[in-house]
Tab-separated table of C-alpha atoms and ligand atoms in Angstrom:
chain	number	residue	atom	x	y	z
A	1	UNK	CA	73.373	87.496	116.973
A	2	UNK	CA	76.710	88.773	118.240
A	3	UNK	CA	78.220	91.280	115.797
A	4	UNK	CA	81.880	92.331	115.870
A	5	UNK	CA	83.380	95.421	114.251
A	6	UNK	CA	87.191	95.351	114.200
A	7	UNK	CA	89.290	98.408	113.455
A	8	UNK	CA	90.613	98.300	109.890
A	9	UNK	CA	94.339	97.701	109.936
A	10	UNK	CA	95.143	97.694	106.246
A	11	UNK	CA	97.542	100.506	105.390
A	12	UNK	CA	95.754	103.866	105.048
A	13	UNK	CA	92.274	102.410	105.493
A	14	UNK	CA	90.231	104.871	107.547
A	15	UNK	CA	86.757	103.593	106.849
A	16	UNK	CA	84.738	101.592	109.374
A	17	UNK	CA	82.088	98.980	108.587
A	18	UNK	CA	79.419	100.220	110.971
A	19	UNK	CA	78.458	103.732	112.110
A	20	UNK	CA	76.862	104.507	115.482
A	21	UNK	CA	73.543	104.722	113.594
A	22	UNK	CA	74.173	101.183	112.345
A	23	UNK	CA	74.825	99.991	115.892
A	24	UNK	CA	71.490	101.470	116.997
A	25	UNK	CA	69.748	99.636	114.138
A	26	UNK	CA	71.243	96.279	115.181
A	27	UNK	CA	70.252	96.939	118.794
A	28	UNK	CA	66.690	97.689	117.700
A	29	UNK	CA	66.563	94.184	116.228
A	30	UNK	CA	67.811	92.661	119.479
A	31	UNK	CA	71.450	91.987	118.514
A	32	UNK	CA	74.633	92.551	120.509
A	33	UNK	CA	77.368	94.690	118.973
A	34	UNK	CA	81.042	94.756	119.975
A	35	UNK	CA	83.199	97.487	118.452
A	36	UNK	CA	86.971	97.679	118.791
A	37	UNK	CA	88.085	100.882	120.538
A	38	UNK	CA	88.913	103.697	118.101
A	39	UNK	CA	87.517	101.709	115.136
A	40	UNK	CA	85.555	104.771	113.973
A	41	UNK	CA	88.270	107.341	114.621
A	42	UNK	CA	89.447	107.616	111.011
A	43	UNK	CA	85.898	108.317	109.838
A	44	UNK	CA	85.147	110.825	112.587
A	45	UNK	CA	83.094	108.613	114.958
A	46	UNK	CA	84.160	108.547	118.612
A	47	UNK	CA	84.079	105.592	121.007
A	48	UNK	CA	81.570	107.534	123.075
A	49	UNK	CA	79.166	107.767	120.125
A	50	UNK	CA	79.349	103.995	119.700
A	51	UNK	CA	78.681	103.285	123.378
A	52	UNK	CA	75.808	105.784	123.391
A	53	UNK	CA	74.311	103.915	120.430
A	54	UNK	CA	74.462	100.683	122.443
A	55	UNK	CA	77.756	99.039	121.449
A	56	UNK	CA	80.221	97.496	123.875
A	57	UNK	CA	83.802	98.540	123.264
A	58	UNK	CA	86.595	95.985	123.265
A	59	UNK	CA	90.222	97.076	123.484
A	60	UNK	CA	91.787	94.526	121.132
A	61	UNK	CA	91.096	93.018	117.732
A	62	UNK	CA	91.623	89.522	119.218
A	63	UNK	CA	88.678	90.036	121.565
A	64	UNK	CA	86.422	91.234	118.741
A	65	UNK	CA	87.158	88.198	116.539
A	66	UNK	CA	87.019	85.973	119.601
A	67	UNK	CA	83.480	86.880	120.645
A	68	UNK	CA	81.645	87.624	117.366
A	69	UNK	CA	79.434	85.303	115.323
A	70	UNK	CA	79.415	87.815	112.459
A	71	UNK	CA	82.314	90.141	111.656
A	72	UNK	CA	81.472	93.204	109.558
A	73	UNK	CA	84.470	94.846	107.963
A	74	UNK	CA	85.477	97.051	105.051
A	75	UNK	CA	88.642	95.533	103.572
A	76	UNK	CA	89.674	91.903	103.280
A	77	UNK	CA	91.420	90.453	106.354
A	78	UNK	CA	95.192	90.819	106.201
A	79	UNK	CA	97.698	88.121	107.186
A	80	UNK	CA	97.839	89.083	110.871
A	81	UNK	CA	94.056	88.557	111.109
A	82	UNK	CA	93.864	85.139	109.434
A	83	UNK	CA	94.375	83.097	112.582
A	84	UNK	CA	91.834	85.144	114.533
A	85	UNK	CA	89.046	83.936	112.246
A	86	UNK	CA	87.069	81.000	113.632
A	87	UNK	CA	85.400	78.047	111.953
A	88	UNK	CA	81.787	78.925	110.971
A	89	UNK	CA	82.330	82.620	111.677
A	90	UNK	CA	80.500	84.810	109.162
A	91	UNK	CA	82.630	87.535	107.549
A	92	UNK	CA	80.800	90.259	105.636
A	93	UNK	CA	83.307	92.542	103.871
A	94	UNK	CA	85.097	93.284	100.569
A	95	UNK	CA	87.312	90.287	99.744
A	96	UNK	CA	88.289	90.519	96.040
A	97	UNK	CA	89.375	86.855	96.210
A	98	UNK	CA	90.186	86.712	92.491
A	99	UNK	CA	93.089	89.087	93.094
A	100	UNK	CA	94.635	87.219	96.073
A	101	UNK	CA	95.437	83.524	96.063
A	102	UNK	CA	96.909	83.762	99.555
A	103	UNK	CA	93.703	85.212	100.987
A	104	UNK	CA	91.595	82.562	99.245
A	105	UNK	CA	93.664	79.717	100.727
A	106	UNK	CA	93.675	81.365	104.154
A	107	UNK	CA	89.875	81.616	104.226
A	108	UNK	CA	89.517	78.007	103.027
A	109	UNK	CA	91.819	76.926	105.852
A	110	UNK	CA	89.969	78.923	108.525
A	111	UNK	CA	86.629	77.307	107.463
A	112	UNK	CA	84.861	80.646	107.738
A	113	UNK	CA	81.742	81.781	105.856
A	114	UNK	CA	82.911	84.546	103.525
A	115	UNK	CA	80.218	86.773	102.056
A	116	UNK	CA	81.849	89.316	99.749
A	117	UNK	CA	80.406	92.810	99.268
A	118	UNK	CA	81.697	92.971	95.692
A	119	UNK	CA	79.724	89.967	94.424
A	120	UNK	CA	76.362	90.739	96.044
A	121	UNK	CA	74.332	91.173	92.866
A	122	UNK	CA	70.842	92.352	91.985
A	123	UNK	CA	68.604	90.703	89.377
A	124	UNK	CA	69.521	93.422	86.836
A	125	UNK	CA	73.177	92.376	87.347
A	126	UNK	CA	74.100	95.627	89.139
A	127	UNK	CA	76.423	95.411	92.146
A	128	UNK	CA	74.784	97.399	94.946
A	129	UNK	CA	77.762	97.306	97.303
A	130	UNK	CA	80.224	98.563	94.669
A	131	UNK	CA	78.018	101.407	93.423
A	132	UNK	CA	78.545	103.719	96.415
A	133	UNK	CA	82.333	103.666	96.019
A	134	UNK	CA	82.013	104.370	92.285
A	135	UNK	CA	79.793	107.323	93.142
A	136	UNK	CA	82.411	108.663	95.535
A	137	UNK	CA	85.276	108.125	93.048
A	138	UNK	CA	83.348	109.710	90.168
A	139	UNK	CA	82.561	112.865	92.090
A	140	UNK	CA	86.047	113.017	93.525
A	141	UNK	CA	87.651	112.701	90.072
A	142	UNK	CA	86.493	116.222	89.209
A	143	UNK	CA	87.541	117.676	92.567
A	144	UNK	CA	91.033	116.187	92.161
A	145	UNK	CA	91.216	117.024	88.465
A	146	UNK	CA	90.301	120.657	89.140
A	147	UNK	CA	93.025	120.832	91.780
A	148	UNK	CA	95.743	119.402	89.530
A	149	UNK	CA	94.783	121.803	86.738
A	150	UNK	CA	96.263	124.528	88.951
A	151	UNK	CA	99.650	125.782	87.790
A	152	UNK	CA	101.596	125.091	91.021
A	153	UNK	CA	100.475	121.451	90.712
A	154	UNK	CA	101.776	121.348	87.101
A	155	UNK	CA	98.392	121.737	85.430
A	156	UNK	CA	97.436	124.089	82.659
A	157	UNK	CA	96.411	126.786	85.107
A	158	UNK	CA	92.760	126.840	84.098
A	159	UNK	CA	89.763	127.299	86.385
A	160	UNK	CA	87.177	124.615	85.674
A	161	UNK	CA	84.205	126.966	85.580
A	162	UNK	CA	85.970	129.957	83.997
A	163	UNK	CA	84.669	133.425	84.952
A	164	UNK	CA	82.373	135.873	83.135
A	165	UNK	CA	84.160	136.753	79.903
A	166	UNK	CA	86.522	133.746	80.072
A	167	UNK	CA	85.489	130.310	78.785
A	168	UNK	CA	85.370	127.370	81.202
A	169	UNK	CA	87.580	124.261	80.961
A	170	UNK	CA	86.765	121.327	78.700
A	171	UNK	CA	86.225	118.015	80.460
A	172	UNK	CA	86.187	114.675	78.630
A	173	UNK	CA	84.688	111.685	80.457
A	174	UNK	CA	85.402	108.250	78.965
A	175	UNK	CA	82.699	105.801	80.074
A	176	UNK	CA	79.197	106.816	81.103
A	177	UNK	CA	78.501	104.307	83.874
A	178	UNK	CA	78.321	105.119	87.593
A	179	UNK	CA	81.738	106.811	87.828
A	180	UNK	CA	81.350	108.669	84.522
A	181	UNK	CA	77.849	109.918	85.261
A	182	UNK	CA	78.828	111.292	88.654
A	183	UNK	CA	81.967	112.896	87.203
A	184	UNK	CA	80.031	114.523	84.366
A	185	UNK	CA	77.413	115.861	86.790
A	186	UNK	CA	80.057	117.392	89.049
A	187	UNK	CA	81.986	118.948	86.163
A	188	UNK	CA	78.800	120.325	84.652
A	189	UNK	CA	77.752	121.729	88.017
A	190	UNK	CA	81.015	123.643	88.220
A	191	UNK	CA	80.308	125.154	84.820
A	192	UNK	CA	82.757	123.177	82.664
A	193	UNK	CA	82.000	122.167	79.065
A	194	UNK	CA	81.642	118.406	79.300
A	195	UNK	CA	81.811	115.620	76.738
A	196	UNK	CA	80.847	112.116	77.893
A	197	UNK	CA	81.615	109.096	75.704
A	198	UNK	CA	80.320	105.544	75.903
A	199	UNK	CA	79.987	102.593	73.531
A	200	UNK	CA	76.404	101.929	74.600
A	201	UNK	CA	73.853	103.882	72.574
A	202	UNK	CA	71.035	103.253	75.102
A	203	UNK	CA	73.321	104.633	77.807
A	204	UNK	CA	74.144	107.719	75.718
A	205	UNK	CA	70.410	108.249	75.101
A	206	UNK	CA	69.746	108.092	78.841
A	207	UNK	CA	72.616	110.466	79.628
A	208	UNK	CA	71.484	112.880	76.951
A	209	UNK	CA	68.053	112.973	78.616
A	210	UNK	CA	69.215	113.551	82.174
A	211	UNK	CA	72.337	115.702	81.800
A	212	UNK	CA	72.300	119.503	81.803
A	213	UNK	CA	72.861	121.581	78.652
A	214	UNK	CA	76.619	121.840	79.115
A	215	UNK	CA	77.077	118.040	78.734
A	216	UNK	CA	77.351	116.597	75.217
A	217	UNK	CA	77.182	112.831	74.592
A	218	UNK	CA	79.419	111.312	71.889
A	219	UNK	CA	79.925	107.710	70.761
A	220	UNK	CA	83.217	106.310	72.026
A	221	UNK	CA	85.569	105.235	69.244
A	222	UNK	CA	89.209	105.865	68.432
A	223	UNK	CA	88.507	108.628	65.922
A	224	UNK	CA	86.307	110.624	68.304
A	225	UNK	CA	88.696	110.119	71.216
A	226	UNK	CA	91.670	111.336	69.162
A	227	UNK	CA	89.725	114.472	68.247
A	228	UNK	CA	88.509	115.173	71.779
A	229	UNK	CA	91.779	114.759	73.662
A	230	UNK	CA	93.445	117.504	71.637
A	231	UNK	CA	91.032	120.012	73.099
A	232	UNK	CA	90.386	118.579	76.582
A	233	UNK	CA	91.815	120.158	79.722
A	234	UNK	CA	90.728	117.363	82.059
A	235	UNK	CA	90.117	113.731	81.046
A	236	UNK	CA	88.439	111.204	83.335
A	237	UNK	CA	88.880	107.471	82.612
A	238	UNK	CA	85.747	105.649	83.809
A	239	UNK	CA	85.460	102.617	81.546
A	240	UNK	CA	84.598	99.129	82.726
A	241	UNK	CA	84.244	95.867	80.831
A	242	UNK	CA	83.034	93.439	83.518
A	243	UNK	CA	85.540	90.701	84.281
A	244	UNK	CA	88.178	92.087	81.908
A	245	UNK	CA	91.040	94.545	81.930
A	246	UNK	CA	90.052	98.059	80.895
A	247	UNK	CA	90.786	98.776	77.202
A	248	UNK	CA	93.532	101.343	76.510
A	249	UNK	CA	91.480	104.095	74.906
A	250	UNK	CA	94.333	106.602	75.128
A	251	UNK	CA	97.633	105.096	74.020
A	252	UNK	CA	101.174	106.314	74.666
A	253	UNK	CA	101.515	107.986	71.260
A	254	UNK	CA	98.317	109.973	71.754
A	255	UNK	CA	99.780	111.898	74.705
A	256	UNK	CA	101.895	113.931	72.263
A	257	UNK	CA	98.726	115.319	70.679
A	258	UNK	CA	97.512	116.682	74.031
A	259	UNK	CA	98.394	120.138	75.315
A	260	UNK	CA	100.934	120.610	78.105
A	261	UNK	CA	99.307	120.675	81.532
A	262	UNK	CA	96.335	118.513	80.575
A	263	UNK	CA	95.233	116.373	83.542
A	264	UNK	CA	94.104	112.753	83.255
A	265	UNK	CA	92.331	111.114	86.190
A	266	UNK	CA	92.163	107.396	85.403
A	267	UNK	CA	89.599	106.077	87.867
A	268	UNK	CA	89.652	102.719	86.050
A	269	UNK	CA	93.269	102.223	87.114
A	270	UNK	CA	92.142	99.465	89.512
A	271	UNK	CA	91.207	97.410	86.411
A	272	UNK	CA	94.439	98.224	84.576
A	273	UNK	CA	93.438	101.741	83.495
A	274	UNK	CA	92.006	103.032	80.209
A	275	UNK	CA	94.986	105.313	79.606
A	276	UNK	CA	98.039	103.257	78.628
A	277	UNK	CA	100.522	105.345	80.611
A	278	UNK	CA	98.587	105.100	83.904
A	279	UNK	CA	100.038	102.973	86.689
A	280	UNK	CA	98.544	102.890	90.208
A	281	UNK	CA	99.555	105.669	92.608
A	282	UNK	CA	98.737	106.390	96.254
A	283	UNK	CA	97.223	109.303	98.156
A	284	UNK	CA	100.712	110.154	99.474
A	285	UNK	CA	102.025	110.531	95.945
A	286	UNK	CA	98.991	110.702	93.665
A	287	UNK	CA	100.421	112.056	90.398
A	288	UNK	CA	103.250	111.734	87.889
A	289	UNK	CA	103.942	113.466	84.614
A	290	UNK	CA	104.580	111.953	81.190
A	291	UNK	CA	104.905	114.172	78.094
A	292	UNK	CA	103.749	117.171	80.179
A	293	UNK	CA	100.443	115.414	80.920
A	294	UNK	CA	99.603	115.149	84.634
A	295	UNK	CA	98.477	111.603	85.505
A	296	UNK	CA	96.358	111.054	88.659
A	297	UNK	CA	95.918	107.290	89.141
A	298	UNK	CA	95.009	106.568	92.760
A	299	UNK	CA	93.594	103.045	92.977
A	300	UNK	CA	91.538	103.631	96.152
A	301	UNK	CA	90.202	107.149	95.717
A	302	UNK	CA	87.376	106.810	98.314
A	303	UNK	CA	90.037	106.218	100.988
A	304	UNK	CA	90.801	109.955	101.018
A	305	UNK	CA	87.261	110.855	102.100
A	306	UNK	CA	86.537	108.235	104.775
A	307	UNK	CA	83.669	110.139	106.362
A	308	UNK	CA	81.654	110.265	103.122
A	309	UNK	CA	82.795	106.802	102.033
A	310	UNK	CA	81.886	105.162	105.332
A	311	UNK	CA	78.382	106.629	105.288
A	312	UNK	CA	77.894	105.787	101.605
A	313	UNK	CA	79.098	102.214	102.114
A	314	UNK	CA	77.165	101.533	105.303
A	315	UNK	CA	73.952	102.968	103.824
A	316	UNK	CA	74.236	100.170	101.275
A	317	UNK	CA	75.567	97.327	103.454
A	318	UNK	CA	73.431	97.759	106.575
A	319	UNK	CA	70.123	96.430	105.209
A	320	UNK	CA	71.926	93.237	104.103
A	321	UNK	CA	73.826	92.937	107.394
A	322	UNK	CA	70.568	93.229	109.337
A	323	UNK	CA	69.025	90.409	107.266
A	324	UNK	CA	72.061	88.224	107.961
A	325	UNK	CA	71.833	88.920	111.693
A	326	UNK	CA	68.069	88.450	111.888
A	327	UNK	CA	67.882	85.200	109.939
A	328	UNK	CA	71.363	83.706	110.100
A	329	UNK	CA	73.368	83.488	106.872
A	330	UNK	CA	71.820	80.231	105.589
A	331	UNK	CA	68.206	81.388	105.774
A	332	UNK	CA	69.057	84.927	104.641
A	333	UNK	CA	70.937	83.637	101.570
A	334	UNK	CA	68.257	81.055	100.766
A	335	UNK	CA	65.564	83.733	100.797
A	336	UNK	CA	67.563	86.504	99.113
A	337	UNK	CA	69.309	85.765	95.808
A	338	UNK	CA	71.280	89.026	95.990
A	339	UNK	CA	72.949	87.904	99.213
A	340	UNK	CA	73.369	84.338	97.957
A	341	UNK	CA	75.539	85.667	95.115
A	342	UNK	CA	77.816	87.186	97.763
A	343	UNK	CA	78.839	83.785	99.115
A	344	UNK	CA	82.403	83.055	97.948
A	345	UNK	CA	84.069	80.636	100.353
A	346	UNK	CA	81.979	78.620	102.822
A	347	UNK	CA	83.422	76.240	105.408
A	348	UNK	CA	86.449	75.444	103.257
A	349	UNK	CA	84.549	75.188	99.951
A	350	UNK	CA	84.802	77.663	97.088
A	351	UNK	CA	81.230	78.390	95.983
A	352	UNK	CA	81.893	81.291	93.606
A	353	UNK	CA	82.859	80.157	90.111
A	354	UNK	CA	85.086	83.149	89.286
A	355	UNK	CA	87.206	82.540	92.386
A	356	UNK	CA	87.546	78.800	91.770
A	357	UNK	CA	88.556	79.476	88.150
A	358	UNK	CA	91.028	82.194	89.141
A	359	UNK	CA	93.077	79.802	91.302
A	360	UNK	CA	92.292	76.419	89.746
A	361	UNK	CA	90.337	75.278	92.812
A	362	UNK	CA	87.463	72.846	93.032
A	363	UNK	CA	84.100	74.589	92.637
A	364	UNK	CA	81.096	73.610	94.713
A	365	UNK	CA	77.541	74.741	93.790
A	366	UNK	CA	76.306	77.194	96.414
A	367	UNK	CA	73.171	75.065	96.898
A	368	UNK	CA	75.382	72.361	98.411
A	369	UNK	CA	76.255	74.555	101.398
A	370	UNK	CA	72.824	76.028	102.061
B	1	LIG	N1	90.094	104.240	91.572
B	1	LIG	C1	89.122	104.062	92.432
B	1	LIG	O1	89.242	104.374	93.609
B	1	LIG	C2	87.833	103.447	91.969
B	1	LIG	C3	86.691	103.515	92.779
B	1	LIG	C4	85.485	103.011	92.266
B	1	LIG	C5	85.456	102.437	90.985
B	1	LIG	N2	86.607	102.373	90.245
B	1	LIG	C6	86.637	101.809	88.887
B	1	LIG	O2	86.041	102.700	87.963
B	1	LIG	C7	85.692	101.978	86.791
B	1	LIG	C8	84.280	102.347	86.334
B	1	LIG	O3	83.349	101.852	87.281
B	1	LIG	P1	81.769	102.063	87.124
B	1	LIG	O4	81.162	101.656	88.410
B	1	LIG	O5	81.465	103.402	86.576
B	1	LIG	O6	81.445	100.967	86.004
B	1	LIG	P2	80.112	100.885	85.121
B	1	LIG	O7	79.994	99.476	84.674
B	1	LIG	O8	78.971	101.540	85.807
B	1	LIG	O9	80.447	101.807	83.846
B	1	LIG	C9	81.402	101.486	82.885
B	1	LIG	C10	80.962	102.116	81.555
B	1	LIG	O10	82.033	101.977	80.621
B	1	LIG	C11	81.423	101.846	79.359
B	1	LIG	N3	82.395	101.381	78.370
B	1	LIG	C12	82.842	100.120	78.125
B	1	LIG	N4	83.742	100.139	77.118
B	1	LIG	C13	83.869	101.445	76.730
B	1	LIG	C14	84.634	102.123	75.746
B	1	LIG	N5	85.460	101.461	74.934
B	1	LIG	N6	84.512	103.472	75.642
B	1	LIG	C15	83.696	104.164	76.446
B	1	LIG	N7	82.925	103.568	77.393
B	1	LIG	C16	83.020	102.243	77.522
B	1	LIG	C17	80.265	100.903	79.618
B	1	LIG	O11	79.325	100.927	78.563
B	1	LIG	C18	79.739	101.449	80.939
B	1	LIG	O12	78.710	102.415	80.726
B	1	LIG	C19	85.872	100.502	87.176
B	1	LIG	O13	87.106	100.058	86.675
B	1	LIG	C20	85.898	100.523	88.679
B	1	LIG	O14	86.584	99.420	89.230
B	1	LIG	C21	87.779	102.864	90.730
């Protein structure tokens, strides 16, 4: 199959969908890979590394879309790319159709085959192509939180791990899923005193088993949260209720009970945030202050560490991309239910219920297009 890797052109997107190692893997299976010049630059991969791995470089995005049977990308196509997409062309990338009506209509019009990273789903209902970005964001939440606890950045001026004779900071993690677990591990590793809260007792049992001694698990409820935020130096919001907006676990009035210079990192801000006062920010301007509480609410945290994020993402996507290239999308999706769940829009038909419902479009069973 002919694979195309365009350079990401969405604002501030430095990731790339395929590393030189990924190119070599495709070549091993007998495929042809075209990469747009400088596509890997933002993640630290040079054109030379891609050609060495066996890719052919193309100078423009038009040529990449023009020649490829399968496009592998990171972010959804933006308006200037819509008309480059050909009928029957397979696009394997994040789409998040339910948050963009314009994109959904554009992909219907182009008659492409849109396989979305975010809806590829395993039998246990986990989302293997979202997990790596949650892992990055969870670990990063502590790194960023520790930074904003510094006095010049308006934090309390407390070192996360303390020093001998001085107690470490107190970290509260709301939600013990992928993001929360990684955040708690990082904070604990730095020597902080960590509390992790979740509503799932089985999850708390698991966390209690695997976490080090300086992590305490507590049931998440309003009473316990009110108690904990009075003491916490750093709070990480990591709650998710699938398909719904995040619940506001910390409301506006509760900020007054927190000490000046407390830092909140609301990773769940992309789902509305679990701290009422959080609104999305960017890497250029990541924080704002309300009631002396520093709010860090960057909606695409992994974007700041494109090298790590690219490797983490491609480790997860490559095995699926290879199956698609080896078998063609129809056979690959017929034989692999995880991939089949990734199909969203196929040749003008919406085959993912959530997307059809989001925009009041006709829904077609996926079996009808396979
Ligand atoms: N900002 C970013 O750059 C970025 C990056 C990756 C993920 N995220 C977001 O981070 C959030 C968490 O993602 P995840 O992968 O860890 O999800 P996850 O499903 O693995 O974990 C969510 C956890 O929240 C728990 N929960 C639900 N209601 C709760 C409550 N009231 N109190 C405490 N816990 C509760 C669940 O039991 C679950 O364990 C999502 O909103 C995701 O979109 C943001």
